[in-house]
mmCIF file of C-alpha atoms in Angstrom:
data_model
loop_
_atom_site.group_PDB
_atom_site.id
_atom_site.type_symbol
_atom_site.label_atom_id
_atom_site.label_comp_id
_atom_site.label_asym_id
_atom_site.label_seq_id
_atom_site.Cartn_x
_atom_site.Cartn_y
_atom_site.Cartn_z
ATOM 1 C CA MET A 1 9.844 0.327 29.077
ATOM 2 C CA ILE A 2 6.597 1.505 27.583
ATOM 3 C CA VAL A 3 5.519 0.901 24.011
ATOM 4 C CA LYS A 4 4.323 4.204 22.593
ATOM 5 C CA PRO A 5 0.682 4.317 21.469
ATOM 6 C CA GLY A 6 0.054 3.339 17.865
ATOM 7 C CA PHE A 7 2.902 0.838 17.460
ATOM 8 C CA VAL A 8 1.716 -2.657 16.664
ATOM 9 C CA ALA A 9 3.119 -5.931 15.366
ATOM 10 C CA LYS A 10 1.577 -7.158 12.118
ATOM 11 C CA GLU A 11 2.407 -9.778 9.558
ATOM 12 C CA ILE A 12 3.027 -8.283 6.125
ATOM 13 C CA GLY A 13 3.994 -10.477 3.199
ATOM 14 C CA GLY A 14 4.760 -13.344 5.574
ATOM 15 C CA GLN A 15 7.096 -11.288 7.753
ATOM 16 C CA GLU A 16 6.329 -10.113 11.270
ATOM 17 C CA VAL A 17 6.964 -6.366 11.508
ATOM 18 C CA ILE A 18 6.213 -3.419 13.756
ATOM 19 C CA ILE A 19 4.378 -0.568 12.091
ATOM 20 C CA ALA A 20 2.780 2.618 13.296
ATOM 21 C CA VAL A 21 -0.924 3.337 12.915
ATOM 22 C CA GLY A 22 -3.093 6.360 13.632
ATOM 23 C CA LYS A 23 -1.333 9.410 15.020
ATOM 24 C CA ALA A 24 2.004 7.594 15.424
ATOM 25 C CA ALA A 25 2.071 6.979 11.658
ATOM 26 C CA GLU A 26 2.493 10.706 11.025
ATOM 27 C CA LYS A 27 6.046 10.487 12.361
ATOM 28 C CA PHE A 28 6.932 6.878 11.639
ATOM 29 C CA ASN A 29 6.070 5.504 8.211
ATOM 30 C CA GLY A 30 8.566 2.652 7.995
ATOM 31 C CA TYR A 31 8.624 -0.731 9.671
ATOM 32 C CA ILE A 32 10.846 -2.792 11.930
ATOM 33 C CA THR A 33 11.420 -6.459 11.198
ATOM 34 C CA LEU A 34 10.866 -8.910 14.021
ATOM 35 C CA ASN A 35 12.539 -12.307 14.028
ATOM 36 C CA GLY A 36 11.266 -15.196 16.162
ATOM 37 C CA SER A 37 12.656 -13.981 19.477
ATOM 38 C CA GLY A 38 11.815 -10.393 18.520
ATOM 39 C CA LYS A 39 8.173 -11.331 18.211
ATOM 40 C CA LEU A 40 8.236 -13.051 21.591
ATOM 41 C CA LEU A 41 9.922 -10.050 23.230
ATOM 42 C CA TRP A 42 7.560 -7.586 21.560
ATOM 43 C CA GLU A 43 4.505 -9.422 22.841
ATOM 44 C CA ALA A 44 5.860 -9.348 26.389
ATOM 45 C CA LEU A 45 6.959 -5.733 26.077
ATOM 46 C CA SER A 46 3.505 -4.714 24.841
ATOM 47 C CA LYS A 47 2.065 -6.202 28.020
ATOM 48 C CA GLY A 48 4.416 -4.104 30.133
ATOM 49 C CA ALA A 49 7.327 -6.490 30.770
ATOM 50 C CA THR A 50 10.470 -4.997 32.303
ATOM 51 C CA LYS A 51 13.928 -5.561 30.888
ATOM 52 C CA GLU A 52 14.623 -8.143 33.591
ATOM 53 C CA GLU A 53 11.400 -9.982 32.713
ATOM 54 C CA LEU A 54 12.391 -9.993 29.045
ATOM 55 C CA ILE A 55 15.719 -11.590 29.902
ATOM 56 C CA SER A 56 13.942 -14.213 32.008
ATOM 57 C CA LEU A 57 11.596 -14.892 29.120
ATOM 58 C CA MET A 58 14.552 -15.452 26.795
ATOM 59 C CA LEU A 59 16.148 -17.830 29.286
ATOM 60 C CA ALA A 60 12.890 -19.746 29.717
ATOM 61 C CA THR A 61 12.282 -20.033 25.969
ATOM 62 C CA TYR A 62 15.701 -20.538 24.450
ATOM 63 C CA ASP A 63 18.680 -22.568 25.507
ATOM 64 C CA VAL A 64 21.014 -19.620 25.994
ATOM 65 C CA GLU A 65 23.406 -18.282 28.590
ATOM 66 C CA ARG A 66 22.289 -15.338 30.646
ATOM 67 C CA ASP A 67 24.844 -12.923 29.180
ATOM 68 C CA ILE A 68 23.759 -13.826 25.637
ATOM 69 C CA ALA A 69 20.092 -13.374 26.532
ATOM 70 C CA SER A 70 20.890 -10.066 28.168
ATOM 71 C CA ARG A 71 22.839 -8.901 25.120
ATOM 72 C CA ASP A 72 19.982 -9.912 22.786
ATOM 73 C CA VAL A 73 17.420 -8.059 24.891
ATOM 74 C CA ASP A 74 19.654 -4.977 24.938
ATOM 75 C CA ALA A 75 20.005 -5.100 21.162
ATOM 76 C CA PHE A 76 16.262 -5.501 20.761
ATOM 77 C CA LEU A 77 15.462 -2.614 23.091
ATOM 78 C CA ASN A 78 18.129 -0.381 21.557
ATOM 79 C CA LYS A 79 16.634 -0.918 18.140
ATOM 80 C CA LEU A 80 13.234 0.187 19.444
ATOM 81 C CA ILE A 81 14.649 3.159 21.347
ATOM 82 C CA LEU A 82 16.544 4.356 18.283
ATOM 83 C CA ALA A 83 13.357 4.114 16.237
ATOM 84 C CA ASP A 84 11.513 6.005 18.971
ATOM 85 C CA VAL A 85 9.032 3.180 19.400
ATOM 86 C CA ILE A 86 9.401 2.809 23.171
ATOM 87 C CA ASP A 87 9.948 5.143 26.076
ATOM 88 C CA GLU A 88 12.847 4.382 28.314
ATOM 89 C CA GLU A 89 11.855 4.416 31.957
ATOM 90 C CA ASP A 90 14.952 3.146 33.670
ATOM 91 C CA SER A 91 18.324 4.459 32.589
ATOM 92 C CA ASP A 92 20.549 1.391 32.791
ATOM 93 C CA MET A 93 20.575 0.925 29.046
ATOM 94 C CA PRO A 94 23.943 0.668 27.399
ATOM 95 C CA ALA A 95 23.854 2.708 24.195
ATOM 96 C CA GLU A 96 25.831 0.427 21.953
ATOM 97 C CA GLU A 97 25.701 -2.190 19.179
ATOM 98 C CA GLU A 98 22.651 -2.592 17.054
ATOM 99 C CA ASP A 99 21.492 -5.904 15.712
ATOM 100 C CA GLU A 100 20.476 -6.388 12.053
ATOM 101 C CA MET B 1 -26.048 18.192 -7.222
ATOM 102 C CA SER B 2 -24.707 14.670 -7.293
ATOM 103 C CA THR B 3 -22.882 12.338 -9.625
ATOM 104 C CA MET B 4 -23.688 8.643 -9.957
ATOM 105 C CA LEU B 5 -20.743 6.501 -10.884
ATOM 106 C CA SER B 6 -19.990 2.854 -11.438
ATOM 107 C CA ILE B 7 -16.518 2.073 -10.080
ATOM 108 C CA ALA B 8 -14.919 -1.300 -9.360
ATOM 109 C CA GLY B 9 -18.347 -2.877 -9.749
ATOM 110 C CA PHE B 10 -19.921 -0.627 -7.097
ATOM 111 C CA VAL B 11 -22.522 2.078 -7.575
ATOM 112 C CA VAL B 12 -21.068 5.232 -6.053
ATOM 113 C CA LYS B 13 -23.059 8.380 -5.404
ATOM 114 C CA VAL B 14 -20.923 11.493 -5.012
ATOM 115 C CA GLN B 15 -22.887 14.327 -3.374
ATOM 116 C CA LYS B 16 -20.727 16.956 -4.930
ATOM 117 C CA ASP B 17 -20.336 18.455 -8.353
ATOM 118 C CA ASN B 18 -16.744 18.334 -9.437
ATOM 119 C CA ILE B 19 -15.816 19.357 -12.965
ATOM 120 C CA ILE B 20 -12.945 16.891 -13.306
ATOM 121 C CA LEU B 21 -15.010 13.982 -12.058
ATOM 122 C CA SER B 22 -17.914 14.963 -14.313
ATOM 123 C CA SER B 23 -15.600 14.759 -17.313
ATOM 124 C CA HIS B 24 -15.274 11.002 -16.667
ATOM 125 C CA THR B 25 -18.988 10.196 -16.698
ATOM 126 C CA ASP B 26 -18.759 8.936 -20.289
ATOM 127 C CA LYS B 27 -16.867 5.905 -18.950
ATOM 128 C CA TYR B 28 -17.902 5.819 -15.305
ATOM 129 C CA GLY B 29 -21.346 7.385 -15.151
ATOM 130 C CA CYS B 30 -24.383 5.307 -14.311
ATOM 131 C CA LYS B 31 -28.122 5.856 -14.090
ATOM 132 C CA ASP B 32 -29.482 7.979 -11.246
ATOM 133 C CA ASP B 33 -32.119 5.424 -10.240
ATOM 134 C CA ARG B 34 -29.587 2.820 -9.093
ATOM 135 C CA GLU B 35 -29.319 2.130 -5.371
ATOM 136 C CA PRO B 36 -25.824 3.282 -4.349
ATOM 137 C CA ASP B 37 -23.450 0.896 -2.548
ATOM 138 C CA ILE B 38 -21.390 3.859 -1.394
ATOM 139 C CA VAL B 39 -22.357 7.475 -0.808
ATOM 140 C CA ILE B 40 -19.652 10.130 -0.683
ATOM 141 C CA ASP B 41 -21.262 12.908 1.259
ATOM 142 C CA PHE B 42 -18.967 15.246 3.083
ATOM 143 C CA ASP B 43 -19.675 18.676 4.402
ATOM 144 C CA GLU B 44 -17.764 21.723 3.234
ATOM 145 C CA LYS B 45 -15.722 21.759 6.453
ATOM 146 C CA TYR B 46 -14.321 18.290 5.763
ATOM 147 C CA LEU B 47 -13.456 19.324 2.259
ATOM 148 C CA GLU B 48 -11.737 22.496 3.421
ATOM 149 C CA ASP B 49 -9.645 20.513 5.922
ATOM 150 C CA GLU B 50 -8.714 17.994 3.257
ATOM 151 C CA ILE B 51 -7.730 20.749 0.844
ATOM 152 C CA ALA B 52 -5.700 22.496 3.544
ATOM 153 C CA ALA B 53 -3.866 19.240 4.341
ATOM 154 C CA GLU B 54 -3.253 18.680 0.647
ATOM 155 C CA ARG B 55 -1.771 22.143 0.270
ATOM 156 C CA GLU B 56 0.454 21.702 3.296
ATOM 157 C CA GLN B 57 1.983 18.601 1.786
ATOM 158 C CA LYS B 58 2.192 19.417 -1.861
ATOM 159 C CA LEU B 59 1.843 22.042 -4.498
ATOM 160 C CA ASP B 60 -0.845 24.616 -4.421
ATOM 161 C CA LEU B 61 -3.314 22.666 -6.531
ATOM 162 C CA PRO B 62 -6.364 24.276 -8.099
ATOM 163 C CA THR B 63 -9.421 23.813 -5.870
ATOM 164 C CA GLU B 64 -11.148 21.541 -8.375
ATOM 165 C CA GLN B 65 -8.107 19.265 -8.406
ATOM 166 C CA SER B 66 -7.825 19.150 -4.599
ATOM 167 C CA GLU B 67 -11.527 18.429 -4.353
ATOM 168 C CA TYR B 68 -11.256 15.671 -6.962
ATOM 169 C CA LEU B 69 -8.454 14.049 -4.920
ATOM 170 C CA ALA B 70 -10.312 14.512 -1.623
ATOM 171 C CA ILE B 71 -13.306 12.702 -3.124
ATOM 172 C CA TYR B 72 -11.020 9.794 -4.015
ATOM 173 C CA ARG B 73 -9.556 9.579 -0.518
ATOM 174 C CA SER B 74 -13.034 9.507 0.917
ATOM 175 C CA LEU B 75 -14.095 6.845 -1.596
ATOM 176 C CA CYS B 76 -11.004 4.735 -0.910
ATOM 177 C CA GLU B 77 -11.639 4.817 2.830
ATOM 178 C CA LYS B 78 -15.207 3.634 2.287
ATOM 179 C CA LEU B 79 -14.108 0.990 -0.223
ATOM 180 C CA ILE B 80 -11.849 -0.690 2.352
ATOM 181 C CA LYS B 81 -14.947 -2.175 4.004
ATOM 182 C CA HIS B 82 -15.864 -3.538 0.576
ATOM 183 C CA ASP B 83 -12.484 -5.338 0.413
ATOM 184 C CA CYS B 84 -10.769 -2.789 -1.813
ATOM 185 C CA PHE B 85 -7.657 -0.682 -1.430
ATOM 186 C CA LEU B 86 -5.776 1.811 -3.531
ATOM 187 C CA MET B 87 -2.377 1.003 -4.959
ATOM 188 C CA HIS B 88 -0.157 3.517 -6.713
ATOM 189 C CA ALA B 89 0.579 1.728 -9.977
ATOM 190 C CA SER B 90 0.195 1.779 -13.725
ATOM 191 C CA VAL B 91 -2.041 -1.138 -14.698
ATOM 192 C CA ILE B 92 -2.354 -2.558 -18.185
ATOM 193 C CA ALA B 93 -4.544 -5.356 -19.512
ATOM 194 C CA ALA B 94 -3.358 -8.187 -21.750
ATOM 195 C CA ASN B 95 -5.413 -11.212 -22.781
ATOM 196 C CA GLY B 96 -8.086 -10.550 -20.177
ATOM 197 C CA SER B 97 -5.728 -10.144 -17.229
ATOM 198 C CA ALA B 98 -4.259 -7.073 -15.570
ATOM 199 C CA TYR B 99 -0.594 -6.411 -14.841
ATOM 200 C CA ALA B 100 0.515 -3.699 -12.419
ATOM 201 C CA PHE B 101 3.760 -1.750 -12.563
ATOM 202 C CA THR B 102 4.606 0.009 -9.363
ATOM 203 C CA ALA B 103 7.477 2.236 -8.226
ATOM 204 C CA PRO B 104 8.018 5.632 -6.653
ATOM 205 C CA SER B 105 6.799 8.538 -8.803
ATOM 206 C CA GLY B 106 9.113 9.373 -11.670
ATOM 207 C CA THR B 107 10.716 5.923 -11.984
ATOM 208 C CA GLY B 108 8.942 5.080 -15.209
ATOM 209 C CA LYS B 109 5.969 2.824 -14.500
ATOM 210 C CA SER B 110 3.718 4.683 -16.958
ATOM 211 C CA THR B 111 6.535 4.616 -19.505
ATOM 212 C CA HIS B 112 6.874 0.865 -19.104
ATOM 213 C CA ALA B 113 3.119 0.442 -19.619
ATOM 214 C CA ALA B 114 3.363 2.647 -22.726
ATOM 215 C CA LEU B 115 6.111 0.364 -24.071
ATOM 216 C CA TRP B 116 3.797 -2.628 -23.621
ATOM 217 C CA ARG B 117 1.107 -0.781 -25.593
ATOM 218 C CA GLY B 118 3.585 0.086 -28.335
ATOM 219 C CA ASN B 119 4.789 -3.483 -28.719
ATOM 220 C CA PHE B 120 1.625 -5.448 -28.042
ATOM 221 C CA PRO B 121 -1.558 -4.212 -29.729
ATOM 222 C CA ASN B 122 -3.662 -6.639 -27.669
ATOM 223 C CA THR B 123 -3.138 -4.453 -24.584
ATOM 224 C CA PHE B 124 -5.083 -1.521 -23.150
ATOM 225 C CA MET B 125 -4.819 0.618 -20.044
ATOM 226 C CA VAL B 126 -6.825 -0.239 -16.919
ATOM 227 C CA ASN B 127 -5.539 2.657 -14.835
ATOM 228 C CA ASP B 128 -2.313 4.591 -15.363
ATOM 229 C CA ASP B 129 -1.853 5.803 -11.792
ATOM 230 C CA LYS B 130 -4.260 4.939 -8.975
ATOM 231 C CA PRO B 131 -6.114 1.665 -9.515
ATOM 232 C CA ILE B 132 -8.364 0.077 -6.946
ATOM 233 C CA ILE B 133 -7.335 -3.432 -5.981
ATOM 234 C CA LYS B 134 -10.401 -5.482 -5.183
ATOM 235 C CA ILE B 135 -10.506 -8.793 -3.342
ATOM 236 C CA SER B 136 -13.507 -10.914 -4.195
ATOM 237 C CA ASP B 137 -13.950 -14.596 -3.312
ATOM 238 C CA GLY B 138 -10.252 -14.847 -2.564
ATOM 239 C CA LYS B 139 -9.265 -13.556 -6.001
ATOM 240 C CA VAL B 140 -7.465 -10.287 -6.631
ATOM 241 C CA TYR B 141 -8.701 -7.833 -9.249
ATOM 242 C CA ALA B 142 -7.455 -4.490 -10.582
ATOM 243 C CA CYS B 143 -10.030 -1.846 -11.410
ATOM 244 C CA GLY B 144 -10.118 1.210 -13.594
ATOM 245 C CA THR B 145 -11.224 4.429 -11.883
ATOM 246 C CA PRO B 146 -11.653 8.069 -12.942
ATOM 247 C CA TRP B 147 -8.465 8.808 -10.963
ATOM 248 C CA CYS B 148 -5.839 7.598 -13.359
ATOM 249 C CA GLY B 149 -3.004 10.069 -13.816
ATOM 250 C CA LYS B 150 -2.304 13.061 -15.976
ATOM 251 C CA HIS B 151 -2.862 11.310 -19.302
ATOM 252 C CA GLU B 152 -6.251 10.076 -18.095
ATOM 253 C CA LEU B 153 -5.672 6.551 -19.297
ATOM 254 C CA SER B 154 -8.210 4.162 -17.879
ATOM 255 C CA SER B 155 -10.973 1.698 -18.695
ATOM 256 C CA ASN B 156 -13.943 0.898 -16.522
ATOM 257 C CA VAL B 157 -13.050 -2.753 -16.083
ATOM 258 C CA VAL B 158 -12.434 -5.187 -13.229
ATOM 259 C CA LEU B 159 -9.804 -7.720 -14.291
ATOM 260 C CA PRO B 160 -7.917 -10.456 -12.436
ATOM 261 C CA LEU B 161 -4.446 -9.287 -11.489
ATOM 262 C CA GLY B 162 -1.829 -11.529 -13.079
ATOM 263 C CA GLY B 163 1.353 -9.965 -11.754
ATOM 264 C CA ILE B 164 2.938 -6.989 -10.065
ATOM 265 C CA GLY B 165 6.227 -5.636 -11.361
ATOM 266 C CA ILE B 166 8.280 -3.241 -9.271
ATOM 267 C CA ILE B 167 10.066 -1.030 -11.783
ATOM 268 C CA THR B 168 13.747 -0.294 -11.202
ATOM 269 C CA ARG B 169 15.827 1.705 -13.650
ATOM 270 C CA SER B 170 18.674 -0.448 -14.895
ATOM 271 C CA LYS B 171 20.956 -0.696 -17.940
ATOM 272 C CA GLU B 172 20.980 -4.443 -17.527
ATOM 273 C CA LEU B 173 17.522 -5.829 -18.277
ATOM 274 C CA TYR B 174 16.088 -8.403 -15.914
ATOM 275 C CA VAL B 175 12.795 -9.692 -14.558
ATOM 276 C CA LYS B 176 13.002 -11.722 -11.385
ATOM 277 C CA ARG B 177 10.508 -13.058 -8.871
ATOM 278 C CA VAL B 178 10.902 -11.463 -5.469
ATOM 279 C CA ALA B 179 9.561 -12.481 -2.071
ATOM 280 C CA PRO B 180 6.914 -10.181 -0.575
ATOM 281 C CA LYS B 181 8.851 -10.055 2.707
ATOM 282 C CA ASP B 182 11.749 -8.427 0.871
ATOM 283 C CA GLU B 183 9.524 -5.695 -0.580
ATOM 284 C CA ILE B 184 7.575 -4.597 2.494
ATOM 285 C CA ALA B 185 8.840 -1.014 2.410
ATOM 286 C CA MET B 186 7.992 -0.648 -1.266
ATOM 287 C CA MET B 187 4.513 -2.113 -0.912
ATOM 288 C CA LEU B 188 3.682 -0.050 2.186
ATOM 289 C CA ASN B 189 4.717 3.088 0.336
ATOM 290 C CA GLN B 190 2.642 2.254 -2.721
ATOM 291 C CA ILE B 191 -0.695 1.720 -1.015
ATOM 292 C CA TYR B 192 -3.115 4.205 0.469
ATOM 293 C CA ARG B 193 -2.714 4.049 4.221
ATOM 294 C CA PRO B 194 -5.757 5.338 6.094
ATOM 295 C CA LYS B 195 -5.147 7.263 9.308
ATOM 296 C CA ASN B 196 -7.832 5.275 11.094
ATOM 297 C CA SER B 197 -6.197 2.228 12.730
ATOM 298 C CA GLU B 198 -9.060 -0.165 12.119
ATOM 299 C CA LEU B 199 -9.119 0.706 8.416
ATOM 300 C CA MET B 200 -5.327 0.380 8.283
ATOM 301 C CA PHE B 201 -5.522 -3.140 9.728
ATOM 302 C CA LEU B 202 -8.142 -4.078 7.153
ATOM 303 C CA THR B 203 -5.913 -2.638 4.425
ATOM 304 C CA ILE B 204 -3.000 -4.787 5.608
ATOM 305 C CA ASP B 205 -5.235 -7.872 5.534
ATOM 306 C CA LEU B 206 -6.176 -7.069 1.932
ATOM 307 C CA LEU B 207 -2.554 -6.309 0.997
ATOM 308 C CA ASN B 208 -1.538 -9.697 2.388
ATOM 309 C CA ILE B 209 -4.160 -11.479 0.290
ATOM 310 C CA MET B 210 -2.770 -9.720 -2.791
ATOM 311 C CA LEU B 211 0.837 -10.571 -1.914
ATOM 312 C CA LYS B 212 -0.084 -14.189 -1.248
ATOM 313 C CA ASN B 213 -1.939 -14.677 -4.525
ATOM 314 C CA VAL B 214 -0.270 -12.474 -7.087
ATOM 315 C CA PRO B 215 3.336 -13.014 -8.212
ATOM 316 C CA LEU B 216 5.661 -10.131 -7.407
ATOM 317 C CA TYR B 217 8.588 -9.234 -9.661
ATOM 318 C CA ARG B 218 11.431 -6.757 -9.870
ATOM 319 C CA ILE B 219 11.705 -5.413 -13.385
ATOM 320 C CA GLY B 220 15.083 -3.863 -14.089
ATOM 321 C CA CYS B 221 14.626 -1.876 -17.266
ATOM 322 C CA ASP B 222 15.459 1.073 -19.457
ATOM 323 C CA ILE B 223 13.031 2.550 -21.980
ATOM 324 C CA SER B 224 13.806 0.064 -24.757
ATOM 325 C CA ASP B 225 11.340 -2.188 -26.530
ATOM 326 C CA GLU B 226 13.483 -5.142 -25.420
ATOM 327 C CA ALA B 227 12.698 -4.312 -21.786
ATOM 328 C CA ALA B 228 8.964 -4.379 -22.461
ATOM 329 C CA ILE B 229 9.179 -7.595 -24.476
ATOM 330 C CA LEU B 230 11.130 -9.305 -21.702
ATOM 331 C CA SER B 231 8.694 -8.282 -18.959
ATOM 332 C CA TYR B 232 5.649 -9.057 -21.115
ATOM 333 C CA ASN B 233 6.936 -12.522 -21.917
ATOM 334 C CA THR B 234 7.706 -13.229 -18.276
ATOM 335 C CA LEU B 235 4.635 -11.754 -16.592
ATOM 336 C CA THR B 236 1.995 -12.947 -19.046
ATOM 337 C CA LYS B 237 3.393 -16.419 -19.557
ATOM 338 C CA GLU B 238 4.316 -17.625 -16.102
ATOM 339 C CA GLY B 239 1.501 -19.500 -14.414
ATOM 340 C CA ASN B 240 -0.008 -18.196 -11.217
ATOM 341 C CA ASN B 241 -2.814 -18.932 -8.805
ATOM 342 C CA ASN B 242 -4.808 -15.778 -9.293
ATOM 343 C CA LEU B 243 -5.763 -16.264 -12.935
#
């Protein structure tokens, strides 16, 4: 997973969101809301974390079962893939369910 | 070959003769011997690129009009470092404070401001279309500028911003406080977003100061006097931290 250039997390009006700046803003002029775990995952993803590392991060931070953590990470990544914010490197992503 | 202006409390030197801008010097002109805070000095190439981009996006505007808008974009980019940003809104003054109505073009923000003027003679226009929002000592101000919409309604004033009303067309009249986090899309669409990332981050910082200090409302309204009276009574009478 690679975050495309120009996508950054910012707080706007008290809400953490992802927006596009610079060249990326020409194609993407909306925003994506990040909840608490979303912010945590985004920070790790921006530093190059793999899907497996994101799941481990969820398990280390929250008191959740592995399958729940895995599902949450999938939902998070799917949201970003659909919005064209990240490039998919590996192809083991299930293309299903989208979270809020 | 230059125009000296006083805008948002800054002395601005525009190194370009533009007929539309010159027509605003009665309100915005200032003496040539002042030391400018901001100099707008772009070469013809920059202007041509700006005009070409403008034409790609929109109507085929007359050159003078495109140039006039390009000057504003350049000014707005420079003003960001002076803690100012542009918001698309119709701003009206009442009792020494400014109130901004914002919405996508064609919703009726200028109409709502006109209804305030019709019902409350103590009001006057600050800027009917593209005010500068200025942050100074933690307070938020709205400023008149020569870029103020087709009816050219503006005053060269800098007034504390008392409220922002997002206009929504509605048969049922209402004015309700809304949380900034629920209006992110609207606010992002209504501000000038520079292409340069650093300037964009600064703009977001300034936007956040505005959203933190100035009450935000949804105004559901038609074009009745009742709608204007309801919003006037709510916006001008509720207390807030910025005034």
